[in-house]
XYZ file of C-alpha atoms in Angstrom:
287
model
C 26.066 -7.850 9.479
C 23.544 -7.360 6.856
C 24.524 -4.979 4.106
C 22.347 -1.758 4.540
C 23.845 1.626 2.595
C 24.156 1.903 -0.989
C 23.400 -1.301 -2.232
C 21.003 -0.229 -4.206
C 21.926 3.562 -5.311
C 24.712 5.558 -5.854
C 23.680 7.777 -3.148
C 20.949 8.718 -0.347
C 17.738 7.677 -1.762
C 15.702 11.004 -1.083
C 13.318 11.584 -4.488
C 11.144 14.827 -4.762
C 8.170 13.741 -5.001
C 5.569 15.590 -6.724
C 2.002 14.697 -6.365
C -0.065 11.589 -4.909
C -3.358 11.137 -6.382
C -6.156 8.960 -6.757
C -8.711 8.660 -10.242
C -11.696 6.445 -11.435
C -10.542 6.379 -14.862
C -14.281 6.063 -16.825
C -12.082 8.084 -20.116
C -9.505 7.050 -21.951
C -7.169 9.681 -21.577
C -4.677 11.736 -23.715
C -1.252 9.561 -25.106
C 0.953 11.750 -23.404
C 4.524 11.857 -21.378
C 6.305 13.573 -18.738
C 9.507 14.888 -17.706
C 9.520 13.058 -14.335
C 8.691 9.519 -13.335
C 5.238 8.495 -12.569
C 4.031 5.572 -11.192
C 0.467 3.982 -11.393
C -0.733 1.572 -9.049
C -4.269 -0.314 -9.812
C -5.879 -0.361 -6.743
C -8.914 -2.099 -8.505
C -10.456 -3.061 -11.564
C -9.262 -4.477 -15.005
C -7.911 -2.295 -18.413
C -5.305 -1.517 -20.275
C -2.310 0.759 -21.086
C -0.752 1.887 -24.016
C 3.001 2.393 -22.879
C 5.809 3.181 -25.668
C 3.567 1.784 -28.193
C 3.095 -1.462 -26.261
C -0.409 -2.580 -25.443
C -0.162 -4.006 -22.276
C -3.348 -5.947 -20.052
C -3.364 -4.305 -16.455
C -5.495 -5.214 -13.365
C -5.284 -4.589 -9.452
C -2.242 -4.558 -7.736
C 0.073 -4.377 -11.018
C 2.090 -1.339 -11.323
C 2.711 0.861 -14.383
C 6.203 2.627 -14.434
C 6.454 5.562 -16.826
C 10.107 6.668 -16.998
C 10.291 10.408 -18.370
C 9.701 11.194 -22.120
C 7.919 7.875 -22.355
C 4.225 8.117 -23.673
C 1.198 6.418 -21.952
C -1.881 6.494 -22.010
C -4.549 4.204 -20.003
C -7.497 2.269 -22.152
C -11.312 1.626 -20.761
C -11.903 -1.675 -21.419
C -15.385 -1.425 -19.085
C -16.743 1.587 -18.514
C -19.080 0.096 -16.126
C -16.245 -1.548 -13.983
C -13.257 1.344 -14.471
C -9.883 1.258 -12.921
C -9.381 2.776 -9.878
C -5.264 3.997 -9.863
C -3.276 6.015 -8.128
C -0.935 8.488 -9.429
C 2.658 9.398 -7.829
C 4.737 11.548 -9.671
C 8.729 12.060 -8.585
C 12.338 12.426 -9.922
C 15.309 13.219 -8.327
C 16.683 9.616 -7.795
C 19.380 7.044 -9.810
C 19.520 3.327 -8.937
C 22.277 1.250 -9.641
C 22.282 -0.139 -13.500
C 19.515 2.394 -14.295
C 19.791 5.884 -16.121
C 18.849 8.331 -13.610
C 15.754 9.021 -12.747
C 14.290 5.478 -14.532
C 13.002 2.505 -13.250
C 13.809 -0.750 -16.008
C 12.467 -3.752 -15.286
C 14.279 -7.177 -16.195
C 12.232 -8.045 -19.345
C 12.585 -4.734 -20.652
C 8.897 -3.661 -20.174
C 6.927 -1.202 -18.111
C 4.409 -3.237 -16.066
C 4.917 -4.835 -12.622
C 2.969 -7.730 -11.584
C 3.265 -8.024 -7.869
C 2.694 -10.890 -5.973
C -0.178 -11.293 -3.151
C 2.360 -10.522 -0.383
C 4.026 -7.106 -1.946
C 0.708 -5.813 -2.980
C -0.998 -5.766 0.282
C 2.092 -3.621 1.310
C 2.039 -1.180 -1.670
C -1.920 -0.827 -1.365
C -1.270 0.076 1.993
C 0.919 2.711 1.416
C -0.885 4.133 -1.376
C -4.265 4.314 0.674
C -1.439 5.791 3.481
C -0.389 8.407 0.770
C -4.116 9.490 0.416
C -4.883 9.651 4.051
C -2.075 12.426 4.175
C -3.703 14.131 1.328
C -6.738 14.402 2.610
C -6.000 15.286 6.588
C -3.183 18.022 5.432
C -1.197 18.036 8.643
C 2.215 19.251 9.493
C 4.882 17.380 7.946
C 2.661 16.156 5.040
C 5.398 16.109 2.429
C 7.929 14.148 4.529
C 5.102 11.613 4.771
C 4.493 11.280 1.569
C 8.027 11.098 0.825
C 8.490 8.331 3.427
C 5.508 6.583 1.848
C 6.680 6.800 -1.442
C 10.099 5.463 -0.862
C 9.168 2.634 0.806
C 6.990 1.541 -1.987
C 10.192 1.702 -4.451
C 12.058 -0.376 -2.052
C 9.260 -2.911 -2.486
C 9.932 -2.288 -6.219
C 13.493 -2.809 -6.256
C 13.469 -5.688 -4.188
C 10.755 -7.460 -6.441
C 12.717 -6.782 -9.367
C 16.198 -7.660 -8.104
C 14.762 -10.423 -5.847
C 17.871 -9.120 -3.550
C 15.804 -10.487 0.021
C 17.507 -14.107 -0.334
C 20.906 -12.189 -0.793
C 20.226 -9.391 1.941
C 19.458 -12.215 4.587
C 22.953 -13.841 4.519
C 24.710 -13.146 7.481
C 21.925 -11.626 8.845
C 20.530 -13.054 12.634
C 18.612 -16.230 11.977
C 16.575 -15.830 15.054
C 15.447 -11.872 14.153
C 14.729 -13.041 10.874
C 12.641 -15.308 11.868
C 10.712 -13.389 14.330
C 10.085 -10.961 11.477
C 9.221 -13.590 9.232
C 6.595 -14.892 11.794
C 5.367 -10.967 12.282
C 4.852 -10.239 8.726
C 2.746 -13.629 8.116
C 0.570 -12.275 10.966
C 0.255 -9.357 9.511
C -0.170 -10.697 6.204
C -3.115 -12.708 7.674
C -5.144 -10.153 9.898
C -5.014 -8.311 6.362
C -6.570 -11.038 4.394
C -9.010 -11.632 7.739
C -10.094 -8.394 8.759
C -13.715 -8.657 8.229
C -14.143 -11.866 10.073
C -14.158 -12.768 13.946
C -10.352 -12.799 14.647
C -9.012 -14.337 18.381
C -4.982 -14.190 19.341
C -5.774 -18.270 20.037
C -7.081 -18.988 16.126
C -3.942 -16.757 15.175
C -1.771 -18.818 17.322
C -3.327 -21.980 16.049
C -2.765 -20.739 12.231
C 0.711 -19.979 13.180
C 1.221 -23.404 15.031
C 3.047 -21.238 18.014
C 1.479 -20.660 21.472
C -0.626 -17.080 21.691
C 2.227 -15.983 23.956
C 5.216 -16.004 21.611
C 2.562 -14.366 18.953
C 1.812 -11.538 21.711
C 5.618 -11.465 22.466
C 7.076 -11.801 19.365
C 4.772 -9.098 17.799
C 5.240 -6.372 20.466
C 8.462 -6.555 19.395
C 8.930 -6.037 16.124
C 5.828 -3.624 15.696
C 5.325 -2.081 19.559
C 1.480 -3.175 19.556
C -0.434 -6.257 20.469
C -1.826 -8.244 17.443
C -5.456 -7.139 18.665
C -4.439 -3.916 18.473
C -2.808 -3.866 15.405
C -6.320 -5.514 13.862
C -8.191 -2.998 15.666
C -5.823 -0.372 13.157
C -6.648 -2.304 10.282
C -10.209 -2.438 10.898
C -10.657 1.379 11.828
C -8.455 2.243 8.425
C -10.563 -0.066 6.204
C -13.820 1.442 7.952
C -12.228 5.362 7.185
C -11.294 4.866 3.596
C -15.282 2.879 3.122
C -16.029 6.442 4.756
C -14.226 8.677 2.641
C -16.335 7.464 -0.152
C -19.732 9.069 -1.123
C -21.392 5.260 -1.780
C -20.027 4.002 1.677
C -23.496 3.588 3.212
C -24.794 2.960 6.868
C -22.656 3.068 9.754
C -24.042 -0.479 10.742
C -22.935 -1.683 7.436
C -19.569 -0.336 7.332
C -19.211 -1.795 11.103
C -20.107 -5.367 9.838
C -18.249 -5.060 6.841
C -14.917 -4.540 8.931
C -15.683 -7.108 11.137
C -17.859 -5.513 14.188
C -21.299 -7.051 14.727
C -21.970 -3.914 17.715
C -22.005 -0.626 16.330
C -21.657 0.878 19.282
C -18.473 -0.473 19.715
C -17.326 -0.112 16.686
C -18.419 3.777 16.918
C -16.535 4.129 20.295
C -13.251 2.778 19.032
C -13.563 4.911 15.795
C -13.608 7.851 17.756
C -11.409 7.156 20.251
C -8.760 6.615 17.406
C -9.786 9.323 14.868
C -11.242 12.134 17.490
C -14.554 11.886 15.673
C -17.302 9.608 15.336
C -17.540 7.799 11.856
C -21.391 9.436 11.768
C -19.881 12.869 11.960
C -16.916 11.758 9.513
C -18.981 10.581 7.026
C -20.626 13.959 7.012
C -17.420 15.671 6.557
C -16.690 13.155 3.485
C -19.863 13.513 1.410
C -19.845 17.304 2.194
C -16.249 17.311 0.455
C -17.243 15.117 -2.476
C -20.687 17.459 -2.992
């Protein structure tokens, strides 16, 4: 059996987490600390950050750990092309090897560069972490709690590289049906925006298009059209959410719907409201 309690904590992993934001950073701001743990993901853009007197280059997808008591402070190289970086601040947790409540990298700095593969995931859960923010439903802290942990998972497992370990002993056959799974995924991700058939999947995969539709229903409980249908309508909501997201035809094509219409009927048949009316709700909110 694969190893699955404790293996990387003393204890339950169960942080308080204390706030999940998002900031265009066109300022440099104030060299300052705190007495929790924050974490800053790039989600686009180049700069840098001054971190315990370390100058250190930082562009999308790399993460910035801030232990408590250690100062930071983030550095406009552009101000015409800013950073875009979310915040999430949280204590409240211990590692194994680590002081409590402190995230240490192996080469002693403060800057993660992710690779292609975990950055898709953390972006995902970071745009995930703002979705909760902004619809405010029941439950909103356990989401972003659940969010939040699974993006220092992704962390730990990065910096430990523990997944070649972990998989010993584990079922080669359900490891390799995930495996499969997460390439899919991995590749409707990176394919969104363009014409995407279960056949050209299969064909990418080199496995027939009904082990994909099998193998996929199991380990995620939706068809892979489905699932790109999710990806679609969640890249065409956060476009939305943004006062410079521009016309509903655009945003359509830009996801990867030629027809509007369709594209209009699936948005509201997933959301409850039609990305017209949605829109209006953003821009009214960032007035």
């Amino acid at each position: 059996m694969c190893q699955n309690q404790f293996d990387i904590t003393y204890n339950d992993l169960n942080p308080t987490i204390l706030f999940a934001s998002k900031q265009k950073m066109i300022t440099d701001s104030v060299y300052h600390d705190h007495d929790f743990t924050e974490l800053t993901y790039i989600l686009s853009g180049k700069g840098k950050y001054l971190v315990d007197g370390i100058i250190y280059d930082v562009e999308a997808g790399d993460l910035i750990i801030c232990n408590p008591g250690m100062k930071h402070q983030n550095i406009v190289v552009n101000p015409k092309e800013p950073t875009v970086e979310f915040f999430a601040g949280f204590t409240d947790f211990h590692f194994k090897n680590m002081p409590p409540n402190s995230i240490l990298l192996k080469d002693g700095g403060f800057i993660l560069h992710t690779t292609s593969e975990i950055k898709q995931d953390i972006s995902k859960h970071c745009y995930e972490m703002l979705a909760e923010n902004e619809a405010c439903q029941a439950g909103k802290y356990f989401m972003l709690k659940a969010h939040l942990i699974q993006i220092l998972l992704l962390m730990i497992r990065d910096i430990y590289e523990t997944q070649e370990s972990s998989q010993k002993g584990c079922n080669f056959e359900s490891y390799n049906k995930s495996y499969a799974v997460k390439k899919i995924i991995n590749y409707l991700n990176e394919n969104y925006e363009n014409k995407i058939s279960l056949d050209q999947i299969a064909h990418n995969m080199y496995l027939s298009p009904v082990y994909i539709s099998k193998i996929f229903k199991e380990e995620t409980g939706e068809s892979p059209i489905n699932y790109l249908i999710k990806i679609r309508l969640e890249k065409a909501r956060d476009i939305l959410l943004t006062s410079e997201g521009g016309s509903i035809k655009s945003i359509a094509n830009s996801v990867g719907y030629e027809d509007v219409y369709h594209f209009s009927k699936l948005f509201k048949k997933y959301y409850g409201i039609s990305p017209l009316y949605y829109k209006k709700i953003a821009l009214e909110k960032h007035a």
